[in-house]
Each structure stands twice: as structure tokens, then as C-alpha cells.
Short mmCIF file of C-alpha atoms and ligand atoms in Angstrom, two decimals:
data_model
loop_
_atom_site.label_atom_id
_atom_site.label_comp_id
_atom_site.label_asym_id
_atom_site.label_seq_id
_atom_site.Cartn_x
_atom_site.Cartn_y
_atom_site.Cartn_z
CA UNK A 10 191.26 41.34 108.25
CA UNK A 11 192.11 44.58 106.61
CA UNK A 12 196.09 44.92 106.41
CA UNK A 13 196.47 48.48 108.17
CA UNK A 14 199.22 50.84 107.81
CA UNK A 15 201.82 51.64 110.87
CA UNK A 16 202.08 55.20 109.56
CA UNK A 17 199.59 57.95 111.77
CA UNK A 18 197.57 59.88 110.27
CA UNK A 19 199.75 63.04 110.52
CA UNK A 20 202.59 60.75 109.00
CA UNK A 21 200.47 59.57 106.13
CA UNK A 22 198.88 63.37 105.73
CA UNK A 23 202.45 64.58 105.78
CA UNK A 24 203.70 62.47 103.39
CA UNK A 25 200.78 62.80 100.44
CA UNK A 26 201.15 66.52 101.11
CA UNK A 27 204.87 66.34 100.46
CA UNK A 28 204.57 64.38 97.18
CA UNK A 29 201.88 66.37 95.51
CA UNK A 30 198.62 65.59 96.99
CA UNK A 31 198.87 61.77 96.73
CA UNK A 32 196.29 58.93 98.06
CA UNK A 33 198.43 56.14 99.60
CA UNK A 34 197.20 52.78 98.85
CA UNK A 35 199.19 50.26 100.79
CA UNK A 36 200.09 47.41 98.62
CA UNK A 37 203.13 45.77 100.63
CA UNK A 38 203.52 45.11 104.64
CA UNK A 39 206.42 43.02 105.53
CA UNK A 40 205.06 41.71 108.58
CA UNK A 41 202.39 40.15 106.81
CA UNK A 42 203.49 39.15 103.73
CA UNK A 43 206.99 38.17 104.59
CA UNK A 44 210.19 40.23 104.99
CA UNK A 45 211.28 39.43 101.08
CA UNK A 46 212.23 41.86 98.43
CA UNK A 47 210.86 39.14 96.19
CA UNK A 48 207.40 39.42 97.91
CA UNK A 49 207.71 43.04 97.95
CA UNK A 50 208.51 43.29 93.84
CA UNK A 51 206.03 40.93 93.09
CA UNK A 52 203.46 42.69 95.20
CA UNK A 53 204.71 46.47 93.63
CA UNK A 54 206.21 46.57 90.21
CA UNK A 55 204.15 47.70 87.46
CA UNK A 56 201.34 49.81 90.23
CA UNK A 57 202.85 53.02 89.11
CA UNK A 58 204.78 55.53 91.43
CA UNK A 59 205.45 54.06 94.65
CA UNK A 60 206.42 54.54 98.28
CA UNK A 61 208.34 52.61 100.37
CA UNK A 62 208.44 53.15 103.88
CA UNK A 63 211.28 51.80 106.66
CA UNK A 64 210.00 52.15 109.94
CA UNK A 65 213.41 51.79 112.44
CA UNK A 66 212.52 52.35 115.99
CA UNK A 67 210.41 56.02 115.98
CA UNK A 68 212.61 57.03 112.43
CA UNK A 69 210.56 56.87 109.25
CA UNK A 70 212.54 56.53 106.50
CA UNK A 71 211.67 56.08 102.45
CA UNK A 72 211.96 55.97 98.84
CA UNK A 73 209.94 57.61 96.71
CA UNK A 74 209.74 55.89 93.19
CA UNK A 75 208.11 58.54 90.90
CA UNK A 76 207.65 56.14 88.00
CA UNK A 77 206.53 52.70 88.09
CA UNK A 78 208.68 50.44 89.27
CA UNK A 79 210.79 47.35 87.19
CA UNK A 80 212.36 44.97 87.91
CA UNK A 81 214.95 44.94 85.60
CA UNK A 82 214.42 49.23 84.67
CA UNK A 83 217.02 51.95 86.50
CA UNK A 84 214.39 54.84 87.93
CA UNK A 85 215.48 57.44 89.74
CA UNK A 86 214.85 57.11 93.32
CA UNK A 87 214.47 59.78 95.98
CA UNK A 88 215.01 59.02 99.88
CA UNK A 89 213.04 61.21 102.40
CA UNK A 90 213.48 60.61 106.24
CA UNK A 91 210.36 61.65 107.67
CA UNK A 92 210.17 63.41 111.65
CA UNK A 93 207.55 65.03 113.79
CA UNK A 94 206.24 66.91 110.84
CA UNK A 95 209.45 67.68 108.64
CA UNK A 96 210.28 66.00 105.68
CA UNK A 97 214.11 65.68 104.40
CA UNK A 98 215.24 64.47 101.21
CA UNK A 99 217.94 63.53 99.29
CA UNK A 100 218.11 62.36 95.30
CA UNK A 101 219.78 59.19 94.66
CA UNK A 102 221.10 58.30 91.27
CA UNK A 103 218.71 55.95 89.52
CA UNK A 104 218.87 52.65 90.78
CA UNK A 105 217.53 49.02 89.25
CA UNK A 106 215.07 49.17 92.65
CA UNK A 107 216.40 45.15 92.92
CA UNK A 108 219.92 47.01 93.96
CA UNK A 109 218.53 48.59 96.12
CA UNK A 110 216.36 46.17 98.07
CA UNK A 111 217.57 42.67 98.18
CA UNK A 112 217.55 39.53 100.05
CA UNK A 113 220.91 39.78 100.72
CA UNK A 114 222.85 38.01 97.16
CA UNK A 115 223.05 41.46 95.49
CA UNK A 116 223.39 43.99 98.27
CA UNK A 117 226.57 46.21 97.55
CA UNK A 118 228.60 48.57 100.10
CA UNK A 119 229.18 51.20 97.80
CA UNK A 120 225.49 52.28 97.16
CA UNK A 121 223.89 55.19 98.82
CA UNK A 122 221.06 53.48 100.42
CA UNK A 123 219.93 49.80 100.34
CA UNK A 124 218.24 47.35 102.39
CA UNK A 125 218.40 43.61 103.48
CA UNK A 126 214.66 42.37 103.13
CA UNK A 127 215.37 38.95 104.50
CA UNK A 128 217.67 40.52 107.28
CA UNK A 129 215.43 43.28 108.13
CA UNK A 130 218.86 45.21 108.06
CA UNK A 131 218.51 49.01 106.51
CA UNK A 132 222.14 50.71 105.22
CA UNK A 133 222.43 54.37 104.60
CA UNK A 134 225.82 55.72 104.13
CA UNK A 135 227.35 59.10 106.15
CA UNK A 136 226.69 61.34 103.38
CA UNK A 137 222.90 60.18 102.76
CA UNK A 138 222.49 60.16 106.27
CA UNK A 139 223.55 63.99 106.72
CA UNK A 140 221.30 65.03 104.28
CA UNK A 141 218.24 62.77 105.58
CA UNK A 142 219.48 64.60 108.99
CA UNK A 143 220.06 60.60 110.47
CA UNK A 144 222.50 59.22 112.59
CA UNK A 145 225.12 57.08 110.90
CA UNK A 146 222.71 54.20 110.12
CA UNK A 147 225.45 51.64 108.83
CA UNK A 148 223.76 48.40 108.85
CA UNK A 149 221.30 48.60 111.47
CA UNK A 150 217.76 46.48 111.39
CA UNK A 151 214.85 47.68 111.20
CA UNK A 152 211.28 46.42 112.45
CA UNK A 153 208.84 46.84 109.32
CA UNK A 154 208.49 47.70 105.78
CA UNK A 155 205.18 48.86 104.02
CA UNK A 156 204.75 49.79 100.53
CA UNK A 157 202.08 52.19 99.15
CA UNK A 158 200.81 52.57 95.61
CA UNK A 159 200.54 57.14 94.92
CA UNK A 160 197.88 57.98 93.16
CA UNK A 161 196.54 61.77 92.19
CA UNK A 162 193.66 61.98 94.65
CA UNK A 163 191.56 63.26 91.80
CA UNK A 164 191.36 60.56 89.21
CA UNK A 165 188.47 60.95 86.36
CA UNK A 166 185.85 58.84 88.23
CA UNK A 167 185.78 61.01 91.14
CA UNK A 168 186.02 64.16 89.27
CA UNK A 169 182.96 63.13 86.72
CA UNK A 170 180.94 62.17 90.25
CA UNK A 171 181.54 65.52 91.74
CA UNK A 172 180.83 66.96 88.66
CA UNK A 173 177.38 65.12 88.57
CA UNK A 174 176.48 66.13 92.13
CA UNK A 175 177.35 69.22 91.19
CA UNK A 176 174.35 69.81 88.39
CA UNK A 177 172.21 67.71 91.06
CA UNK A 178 172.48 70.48 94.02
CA UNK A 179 172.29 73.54 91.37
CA UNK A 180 169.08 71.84 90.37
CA UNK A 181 167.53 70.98 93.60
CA UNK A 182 168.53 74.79 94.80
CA UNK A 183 167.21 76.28 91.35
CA UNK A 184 164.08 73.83 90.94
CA UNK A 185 163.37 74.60 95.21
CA UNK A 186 160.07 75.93 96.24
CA UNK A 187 159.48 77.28 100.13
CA UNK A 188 157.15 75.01 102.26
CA UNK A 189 153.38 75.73 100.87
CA UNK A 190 154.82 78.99 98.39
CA UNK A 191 153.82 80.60 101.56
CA UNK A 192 156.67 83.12 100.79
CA UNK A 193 158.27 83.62 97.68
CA UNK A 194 161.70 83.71 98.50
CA UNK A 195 163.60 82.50 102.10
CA UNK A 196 165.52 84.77 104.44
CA UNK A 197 168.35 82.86 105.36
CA UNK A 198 170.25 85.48 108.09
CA UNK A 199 174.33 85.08 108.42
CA UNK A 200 175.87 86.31 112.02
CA UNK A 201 179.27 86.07 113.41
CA UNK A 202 182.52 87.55 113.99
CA UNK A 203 184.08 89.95 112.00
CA UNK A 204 186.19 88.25 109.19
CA UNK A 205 184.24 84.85 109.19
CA UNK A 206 183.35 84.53 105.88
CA UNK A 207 179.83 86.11 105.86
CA UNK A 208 180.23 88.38 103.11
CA UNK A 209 182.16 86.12 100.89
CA UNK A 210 179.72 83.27 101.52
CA UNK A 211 177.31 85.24 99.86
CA UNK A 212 179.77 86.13 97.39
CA UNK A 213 180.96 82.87 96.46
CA UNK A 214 176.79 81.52 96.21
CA UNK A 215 176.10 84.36 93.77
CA UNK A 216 179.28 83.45 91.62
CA UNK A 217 178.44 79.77 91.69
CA UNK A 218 174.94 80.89 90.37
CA UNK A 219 175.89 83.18 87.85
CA UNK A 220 178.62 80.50 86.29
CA UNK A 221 182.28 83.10 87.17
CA UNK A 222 183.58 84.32 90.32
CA UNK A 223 181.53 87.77 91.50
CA UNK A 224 182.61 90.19 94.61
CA UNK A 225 179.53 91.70 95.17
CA UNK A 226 179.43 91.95 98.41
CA UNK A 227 182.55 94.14 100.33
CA UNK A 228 184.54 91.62 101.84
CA UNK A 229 187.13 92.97 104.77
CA UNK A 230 190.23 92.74 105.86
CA UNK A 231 190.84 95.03 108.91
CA UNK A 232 190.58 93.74 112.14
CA UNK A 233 187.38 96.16 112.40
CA UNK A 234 185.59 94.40 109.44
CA UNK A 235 184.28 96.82 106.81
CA UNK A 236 179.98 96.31 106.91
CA UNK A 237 178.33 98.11 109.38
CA UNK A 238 175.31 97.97 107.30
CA UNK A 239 172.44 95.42 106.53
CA UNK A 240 172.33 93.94 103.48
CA UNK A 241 169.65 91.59 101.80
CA UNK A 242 171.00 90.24 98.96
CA UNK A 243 168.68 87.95 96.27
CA UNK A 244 170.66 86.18 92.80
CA UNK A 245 168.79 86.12 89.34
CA UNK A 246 168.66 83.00 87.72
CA UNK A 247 170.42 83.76 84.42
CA UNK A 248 168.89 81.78 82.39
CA UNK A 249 164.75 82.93 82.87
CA UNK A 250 165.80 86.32 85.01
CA UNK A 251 164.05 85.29 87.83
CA UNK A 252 165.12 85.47 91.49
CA UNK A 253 166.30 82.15 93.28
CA UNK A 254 163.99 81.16 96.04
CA UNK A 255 166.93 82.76 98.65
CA UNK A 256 167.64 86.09 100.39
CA UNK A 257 171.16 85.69 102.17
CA UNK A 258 171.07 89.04 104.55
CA UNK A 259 174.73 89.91 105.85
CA UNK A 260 174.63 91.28 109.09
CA UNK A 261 177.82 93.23 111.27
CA UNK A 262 180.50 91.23 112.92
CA UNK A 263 179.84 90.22 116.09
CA UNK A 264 181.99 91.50 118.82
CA UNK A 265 182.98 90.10 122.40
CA UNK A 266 181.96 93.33 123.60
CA UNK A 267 181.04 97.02 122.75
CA UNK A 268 181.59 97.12 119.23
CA UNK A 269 179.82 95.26 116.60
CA UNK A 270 176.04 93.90 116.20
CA UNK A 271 173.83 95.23 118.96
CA UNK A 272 172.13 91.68 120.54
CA UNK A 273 169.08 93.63 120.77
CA UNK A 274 168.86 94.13 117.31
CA UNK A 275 168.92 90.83 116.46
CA UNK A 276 165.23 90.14 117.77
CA UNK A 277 163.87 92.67 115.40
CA UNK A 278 165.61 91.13 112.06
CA UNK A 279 164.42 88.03 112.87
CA UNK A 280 160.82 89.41 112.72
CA UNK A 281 161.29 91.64 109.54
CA UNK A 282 161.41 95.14 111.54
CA UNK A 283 164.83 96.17 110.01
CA UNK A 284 165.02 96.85 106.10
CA UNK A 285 167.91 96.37 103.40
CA UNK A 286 171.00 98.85 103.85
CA UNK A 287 169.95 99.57 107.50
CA UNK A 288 172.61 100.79 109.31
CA UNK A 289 173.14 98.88 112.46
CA UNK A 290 174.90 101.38 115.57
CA UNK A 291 176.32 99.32 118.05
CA UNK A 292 175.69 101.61 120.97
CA UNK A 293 171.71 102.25 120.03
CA UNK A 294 169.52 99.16 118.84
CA UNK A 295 166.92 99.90 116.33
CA UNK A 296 163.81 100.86 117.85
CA UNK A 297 160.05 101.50 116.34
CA UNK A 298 160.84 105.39 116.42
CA UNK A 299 163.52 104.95 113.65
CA UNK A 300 162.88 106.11 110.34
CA UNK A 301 163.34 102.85 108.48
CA UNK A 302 161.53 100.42 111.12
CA UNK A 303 159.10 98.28 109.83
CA UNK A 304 155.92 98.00 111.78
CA UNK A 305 154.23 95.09 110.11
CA UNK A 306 156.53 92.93 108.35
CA UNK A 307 154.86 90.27 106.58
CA UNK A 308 156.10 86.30 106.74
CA UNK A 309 158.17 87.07 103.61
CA UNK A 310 160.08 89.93 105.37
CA UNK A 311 160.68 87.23 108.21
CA UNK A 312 164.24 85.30 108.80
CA UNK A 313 163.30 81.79 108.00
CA UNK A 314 167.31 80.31 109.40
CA UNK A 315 170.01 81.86 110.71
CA UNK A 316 173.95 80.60 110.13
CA UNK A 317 176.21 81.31 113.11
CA UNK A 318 179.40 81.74 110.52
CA UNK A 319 183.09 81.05 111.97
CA UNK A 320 186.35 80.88 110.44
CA UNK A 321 186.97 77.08 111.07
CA UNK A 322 190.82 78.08 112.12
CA UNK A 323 189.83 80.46 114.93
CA UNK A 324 187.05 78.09 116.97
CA UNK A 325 189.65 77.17 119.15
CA UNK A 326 190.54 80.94 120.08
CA UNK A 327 186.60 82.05 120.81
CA UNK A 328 186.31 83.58 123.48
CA UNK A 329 184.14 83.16 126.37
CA UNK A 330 182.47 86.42 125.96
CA UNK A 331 181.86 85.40 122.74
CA UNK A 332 180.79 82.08 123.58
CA UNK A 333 178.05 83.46 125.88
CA UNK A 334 176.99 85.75 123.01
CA UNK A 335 176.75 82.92 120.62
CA UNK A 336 174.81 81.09 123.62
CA UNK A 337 172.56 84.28 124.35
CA UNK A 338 171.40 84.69 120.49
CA UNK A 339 170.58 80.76 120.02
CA UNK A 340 168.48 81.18 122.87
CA UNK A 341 166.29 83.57 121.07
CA UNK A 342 166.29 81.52 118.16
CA UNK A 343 165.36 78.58 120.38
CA UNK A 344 162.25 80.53 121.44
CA UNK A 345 160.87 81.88 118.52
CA UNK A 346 161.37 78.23 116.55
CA UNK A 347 164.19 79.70 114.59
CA UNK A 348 166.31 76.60 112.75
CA UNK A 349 169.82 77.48 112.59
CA UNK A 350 173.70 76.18 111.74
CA UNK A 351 177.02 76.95 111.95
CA UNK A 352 178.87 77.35 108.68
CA UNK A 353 182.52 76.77 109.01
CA UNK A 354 184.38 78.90 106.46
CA UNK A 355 187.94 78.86 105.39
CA UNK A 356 188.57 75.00 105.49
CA UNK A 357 191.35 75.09 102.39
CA UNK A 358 193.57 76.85 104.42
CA UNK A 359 193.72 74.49 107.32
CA UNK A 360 196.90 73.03 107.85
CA UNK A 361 197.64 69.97 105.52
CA UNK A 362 194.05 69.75 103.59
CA UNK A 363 194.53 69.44 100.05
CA UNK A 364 192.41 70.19 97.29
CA UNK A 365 191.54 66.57 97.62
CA UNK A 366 190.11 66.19 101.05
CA UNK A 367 187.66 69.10 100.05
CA UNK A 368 185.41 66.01 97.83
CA UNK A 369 184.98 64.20 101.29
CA UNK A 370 185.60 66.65 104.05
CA UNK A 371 183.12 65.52 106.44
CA UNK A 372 185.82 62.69 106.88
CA UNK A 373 188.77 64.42 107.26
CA UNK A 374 190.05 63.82 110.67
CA UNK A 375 191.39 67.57 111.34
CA UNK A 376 188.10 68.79 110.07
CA UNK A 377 186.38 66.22 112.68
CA UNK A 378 188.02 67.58 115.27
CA UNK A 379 186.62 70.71 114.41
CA UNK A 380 183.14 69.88 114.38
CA UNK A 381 183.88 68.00 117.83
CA UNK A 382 185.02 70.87 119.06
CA UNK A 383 182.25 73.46 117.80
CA UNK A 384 179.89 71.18 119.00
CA UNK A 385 181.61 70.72 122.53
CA UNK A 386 182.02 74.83 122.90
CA UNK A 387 178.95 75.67 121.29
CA UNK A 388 176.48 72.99 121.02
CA UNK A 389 175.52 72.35 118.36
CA UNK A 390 174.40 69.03 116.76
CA UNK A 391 177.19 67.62 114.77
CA UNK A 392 174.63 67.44 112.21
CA UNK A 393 174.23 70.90 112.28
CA UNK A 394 177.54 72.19 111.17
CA UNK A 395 178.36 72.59 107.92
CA UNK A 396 181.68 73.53 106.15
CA UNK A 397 182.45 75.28 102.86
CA UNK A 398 185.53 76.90 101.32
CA UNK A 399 184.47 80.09 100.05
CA UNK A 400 185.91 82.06 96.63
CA UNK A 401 188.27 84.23 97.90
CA UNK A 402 191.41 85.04 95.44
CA UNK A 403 190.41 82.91 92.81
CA UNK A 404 188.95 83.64 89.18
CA UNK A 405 187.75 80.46 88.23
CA UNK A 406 184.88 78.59 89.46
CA UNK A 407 185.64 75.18 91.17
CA UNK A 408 183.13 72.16 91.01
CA UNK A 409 184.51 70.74 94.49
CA UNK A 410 184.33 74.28 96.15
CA UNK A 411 180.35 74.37 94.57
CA UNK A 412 179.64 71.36 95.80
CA UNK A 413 180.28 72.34 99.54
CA UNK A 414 178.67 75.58 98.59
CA UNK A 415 175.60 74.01 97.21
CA UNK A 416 175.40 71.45 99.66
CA UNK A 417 175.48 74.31 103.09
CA UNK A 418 172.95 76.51 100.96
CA UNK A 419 170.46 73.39 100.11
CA UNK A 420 170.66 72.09 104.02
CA UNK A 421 169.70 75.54 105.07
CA UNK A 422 166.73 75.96 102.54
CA UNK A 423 165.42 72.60 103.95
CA UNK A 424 165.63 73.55 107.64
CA UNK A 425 163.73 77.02 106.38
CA UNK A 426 161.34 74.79 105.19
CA UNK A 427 160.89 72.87 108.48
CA UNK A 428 160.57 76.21 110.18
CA UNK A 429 157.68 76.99 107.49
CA UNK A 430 156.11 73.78 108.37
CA UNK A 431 156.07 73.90 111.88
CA UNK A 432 154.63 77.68 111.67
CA UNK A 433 151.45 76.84 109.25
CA UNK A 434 151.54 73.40 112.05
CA UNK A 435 151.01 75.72 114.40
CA UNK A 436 148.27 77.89 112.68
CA UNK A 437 150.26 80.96 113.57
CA UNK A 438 147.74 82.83 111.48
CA UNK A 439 149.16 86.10 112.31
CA UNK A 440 152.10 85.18 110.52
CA UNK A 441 150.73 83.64 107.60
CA UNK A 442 149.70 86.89 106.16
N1 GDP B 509 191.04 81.07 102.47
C1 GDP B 509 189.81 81.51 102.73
N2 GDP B 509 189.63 82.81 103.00
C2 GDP B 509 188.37 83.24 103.25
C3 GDP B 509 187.26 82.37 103.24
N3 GDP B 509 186.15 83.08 103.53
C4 GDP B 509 186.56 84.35 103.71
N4 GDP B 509 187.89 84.46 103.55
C5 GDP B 509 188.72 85.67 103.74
O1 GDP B 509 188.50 86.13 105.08
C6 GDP B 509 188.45 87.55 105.15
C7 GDP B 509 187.14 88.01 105.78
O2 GDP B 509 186.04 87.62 104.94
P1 GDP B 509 184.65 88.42 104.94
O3 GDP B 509 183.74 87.72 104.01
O4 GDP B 509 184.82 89.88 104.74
O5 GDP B 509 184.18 88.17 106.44
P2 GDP B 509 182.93 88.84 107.21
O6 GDP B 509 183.49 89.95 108.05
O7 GDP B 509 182.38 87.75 108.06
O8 GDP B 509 181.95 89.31 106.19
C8 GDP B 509 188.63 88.03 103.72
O9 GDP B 509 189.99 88.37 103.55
C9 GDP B 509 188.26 86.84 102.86
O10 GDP B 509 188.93 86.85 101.62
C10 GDP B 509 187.50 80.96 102.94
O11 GDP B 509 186.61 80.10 102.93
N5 GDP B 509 188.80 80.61 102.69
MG1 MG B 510 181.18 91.25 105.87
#
């Protein structure tokens, strides 16, 4: 059986955080392969940096060895006492790590920190102990030891895959052609709050198609949001000119009430009535009387998918109202065929993600919970939800951030195709003009 850490998940997250964005490979558990600092050398010299971790009733205490560890080599050492979520440390002079973990012949009284393998005993003296913030732990035992190997969570191998997925998607997306080229191009429609990311979704698509970071689109910051217009926006391919086989169209925030997209208008984007740079008036939905309104839009003027777009840090503060509004607009969607997904923007800034968790964050636990809990409030198949982290700040262009990019934008072009499908299924030949 696996050998499992006693650290939580939080702990664990905590601790790679603190030392740099670290993957923790556990190499060392004294419970299972005997409470021995010769075991535990034999098991961890020569891995490169290490961690060891003390666990003494519910305190979590540790060294840190930043460079591979000797037997017979001083390295400097730093202790960290680890609680709830706050990490304190305190440098050591550099220790022969055999000083400082024994079986009990070398152990000396006058060191800052050391251990008793065989004993299970743990000795920190009163100054190390006021800066770890510990009580006075003068020889007291503790119940396990684990050691982890500290890797950078972005070695070569995983880079080079992401950076082969990468090409992959921006082929697949580039090379893409709608269901039957019964329209050149899909509509893929973006709704939701103000400030979720719409805008710079589209932003960060067009600047991972045109190889540097772009800002097209206006992207807001007051609580108001800044677009109260409609905007359908297509990307050249750079290299032959031509236009991807995508129209992202940015709508107005959504609003819990008064303010913000007009429900009623949303029926008549979805069939093509409203045009590019429309502007949308919360109080008065378009209606055929308005100067811009198209009166027979054609399948290629159509929304072919919509994306319900949230900032993944504020699904647990939706509100009902705008939970019913959410609820109210899938229904229509439901009843004209209409695929759709939720696109959950913002995920770098979630507390304790690093840049690594972004090359597998469909299993990152915090971002699990998050699906869970759009799902549970909203919904929506798990399968459903997808999650990028959109430019923002930044200048340079980010394979990892692409991939999630590419990977959102290719699962919506296949669900537009499924909605293509089932329309040409049905024979809708009205539509099919
Ligand atoms: N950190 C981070 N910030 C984001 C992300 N997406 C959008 N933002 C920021 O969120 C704010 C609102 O974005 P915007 O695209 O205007 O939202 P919209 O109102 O839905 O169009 C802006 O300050 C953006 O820079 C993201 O994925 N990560
Ligand atoms: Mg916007």
C-alpha cells in the first residue's frame, strides 16, 4: 500500500507555497520505516532539497534543507513551525544534518534544535522556540516523522508536454471547421456579472492567437462595469489573414436587478436580431421597431453556445436574485437547444494556487470545490464547467495560461458543433438558410 502523508492538504499546500512553489514527494515516514535517523539518511541524502516534518501532538514542526543533504556535509538548515495557516521560521547555523538528528550517541544540549530518532524525543531550545512561536519544547517526544523530497513543480518534462499540447489545441482551434460548413464562423455568446472576466476572455483568446498579449476589448474596473454595448468580435489568423472559425460576442454585466442586461434581450441575440455595437438599455429591451433590429438573421448571425462567465472567487457570494436569473436564462437556452458552460475566470488568484497547479487544475482540490459548488448552486454538469486564467497585467504570453485558454475555447466550438448537428438532425430548414 501507498505510504501516505499525515500532513492535510492545506498543510502540504501551505508548506510548497511557503518554500517557492515546491511538489512534496514523501521519501521518509517513521512509522513505517522505523524511527532511525539511520533509516531516515539512508532513505534522504543525496534527493536534493529536503523537508523534514515533526508532527508533536497538533504542532507541525520542520527543517527545511535547501541543498541536498550529506551525511558528512554542514548545510544550512532552516526550522519552520507550521499552525492553522501561518508559517514561522527561524535560520539555524549550518549543521552536519547527523547533529542534528541522531539515534541518541551524538545528540548535544547546546544545539538549537535536534532530535532523538530512536527516542522519538524532539529538543528545541527557549530561544528557537520564541521565534518558532512554541512552548518551551525541552525534550519532549513526538509521535511521527516524514520526510519529503522539494522539487520545482515545473521540471522540463512537464513544461515540454504543456508546450506540446499547447501547438495541439492552437491547431485543432485553427484547423476547426463548423458542423457541415453550414456557417462560416461560430457565435459563441459570453453573459454574466459585471467584472467576470468576459471582456478579458476575449482579450486573452485574441492575444493567444496573435502570439503577444492584446487589450482589445475595454476591460472594467468600476463596480458598474464599463460595456454597455454589444460587441462581436472575430481574430485573423496571422499567418493566411483569414478569420478563425469563432465570433466571441461580449454582452453587459448581468445585474441582480434593474441595472445591467435586459433578460428580454437575451432571446433576440440568441436568434441574430441584435447587431455588433448595439447598445443594450437596461430599462427598454430591443424590439423589431429599433433602428438596428434584424428581421431575418440568417444561421450564421445565430448564437451557436453561450458561456455563463463567473469570477471563480465570488460563486460563493451569488446571490439568489442572481441565481434565479442565471436559472431563468438557461431555461431559454434549454428550449431553443442552446449548448452552454460556465467559464470560471480568475483561478490564479485563488488563495494558495501556484503557477503550478494551473498544468492540472481540474485536480486541484480548492478548485474542486468550486466546481462542486457551481454545480450545486447552479446546475450545471461538472463536465460543463470550465476554468481559465485570463491575461490580465501581464505582457508575456504563458503556455500554461494558453492551454486552459485553448482548451475552454475548443470545448465550446465542439458543443457549437453538437448544436449544429442536432439543428440539420432536426431538418430545421428555416434555419438552414
Ligand atoms: N487575476 C485575474 N483577473 C482577471 C481575470 N479575468 C479578469 N480579470 C480582471 O477582472 C476585472 C474585470 O474584468 P472584465 O473582463 O472587464 O470583466 P467583464 O465585466 O465581465 O467584462 C478586470 O480588472 C480584469 O483585469 C483573471 O482570470 N484573473
Ligand atoms: Mg466587459
Amino acid at each position: 500500500m501507498a505510504v501516505r502523508t499525515r500532513l492535510t492538504w492545506m498543510q502540504e499546500k501551505n508548506l510548497q507555497t511557503y518554500f517557492g512553489g515546491k511538489q512534496f514527494t514523501l521519501l521518509y515516514k517513521a512509522s513505517v520505516h522505523e524511527f532511525s535517523a539511520y533509516y531516515l539518511f539512508k532513505r534522504c541524502c543525496d534527493q536534493g532539497p529536503i523537508v523534514v516534518v515533526i508532527y508533536k501532538e497538533h504542532y507541525v514542526v520542520g527543517a527545511y534543507m535547501k541543498t541536498s543533504c550529506k551525511k558528512e556535509e554542514k548545510i544550512p538548515i532552516v526550522l519552520f513551525a507550521l499552525e492553522e495557516n501561518t508559517i514561522s521560521e527561524c535560520k539555524i547555523s549550518s549543521y552536519v544534518p547527523t547533529e542534528l538528528f541522531h539515534d541518541g550517541s551524538r545528540g548535544r544540549n547546546d544545539l538549537e534544535f535536534h532530535i532523538n530518532m530512536r527516542k522519538q524525543v524532539m529538543t528545541l531550545n527557549l530561544d528557537t522556540s520564541e521565534k518558532l512561536r512554541l512552548p518551551h519544547m525541552q525534550a519532549s517526544p513526538f509521535q511521527e516523522c516524514e520526510v519529503f523530497r522539494c522539487e520545482d513543480l515545473l521540471d522540463r518534462r512537464t513544461l515540454e508536454g504543456i508546450n506540446e499540447l499547447h501547438e495541439r489545441l492552437l491547431s485543432a482551434v485553427n484547423t476547426y471547421k463548423p458542423h457541415k460548413n453550414l456557417v462560416p464562423q461560430v457565435r459563441i455568446l459570453l453573459l454574466g456579472p459585471t467584472r467576470a472576466g468576459k471582456s478579458s476572455f476575449f482579450n486573452s483568446v485574441k492575444s493567444v492567437f496573435r502570439g503577444h498579449v492584446t487589450h482589445q476589448a475595454l476591460v472594467g474596473s468600476e463596480a458598474t462595469g464599463v460595456s454597455d454595448t454589444y460587441r462581436t468580435y472575430s481574430i485573423k489568423d496571422t499567418v493566411d489573414g483569414n478569420f478563425l472559425p469563432f465570433v466571441l460576442c461580449d454582452t453587459m454585466g448581468l445585474h441582480e436587478r434593474g441595472k445591467g442586461l435586459c433578460v428580454d434581450d437575451i432571446a433576440y441575440i440568441l436568434k441574430g436580431h441584435i447587431s455588433d455595437r448595439y447598445q443594450f438599455n437596461s430599462m427598454k429591451p430591443i424590439t423589431p421597431s429599433h433602428c438596428n433590429y434584424i428581421h431575418y438573421p440568417l444561421l450564421k448571425d445565430r448564437i451557436h453556445c453561450a458561456a455563463f462567465v463567473f469570477d471563480v472567487n465570488s460563486v460563493k457570494y451569488i446571490s439568489h436574485e442572481m441565481i434565479a436569473k442565471i436559472k431563468a436564462i438557461r431555461r431559454q437556452l434549454i428550449k431553443c437547444g442552446m449548448p452552454h458552460v460556465v467559464l470560471l475566470t480568475h483561478v490564479d488568484s485563488m488563495q494558495l494556487i501556484t503557477k503550478g497547479d494551473l498544468t492540472d487544475i481540474y485536480r486541484c482540490i480548492p478548485v474542486k470545490h468550486k466546481l462542486e459548488a457551481v454545480h450545486k448552486k447552479l446546475g450545471f454538469a461538472l463536465s460543463d464547467i470550465l476554468v481559465v486564467s485570463n491575461y490580465t497585467s501581464e505582457w508575456e504570453l504563458d503556455p500554461i495560461k494558453d492551454v486552459l485558454i485553448l482548451s475552454a475555447l475548443r470545448h465550446m466550438l465542439w458543443i457549437s458543433d453538437d448544436f449544429l448537428e442536432d439543428l440539420t438532425a432536426r431538418g430545421n430548414k428555416d434555419l438552414l438558410v
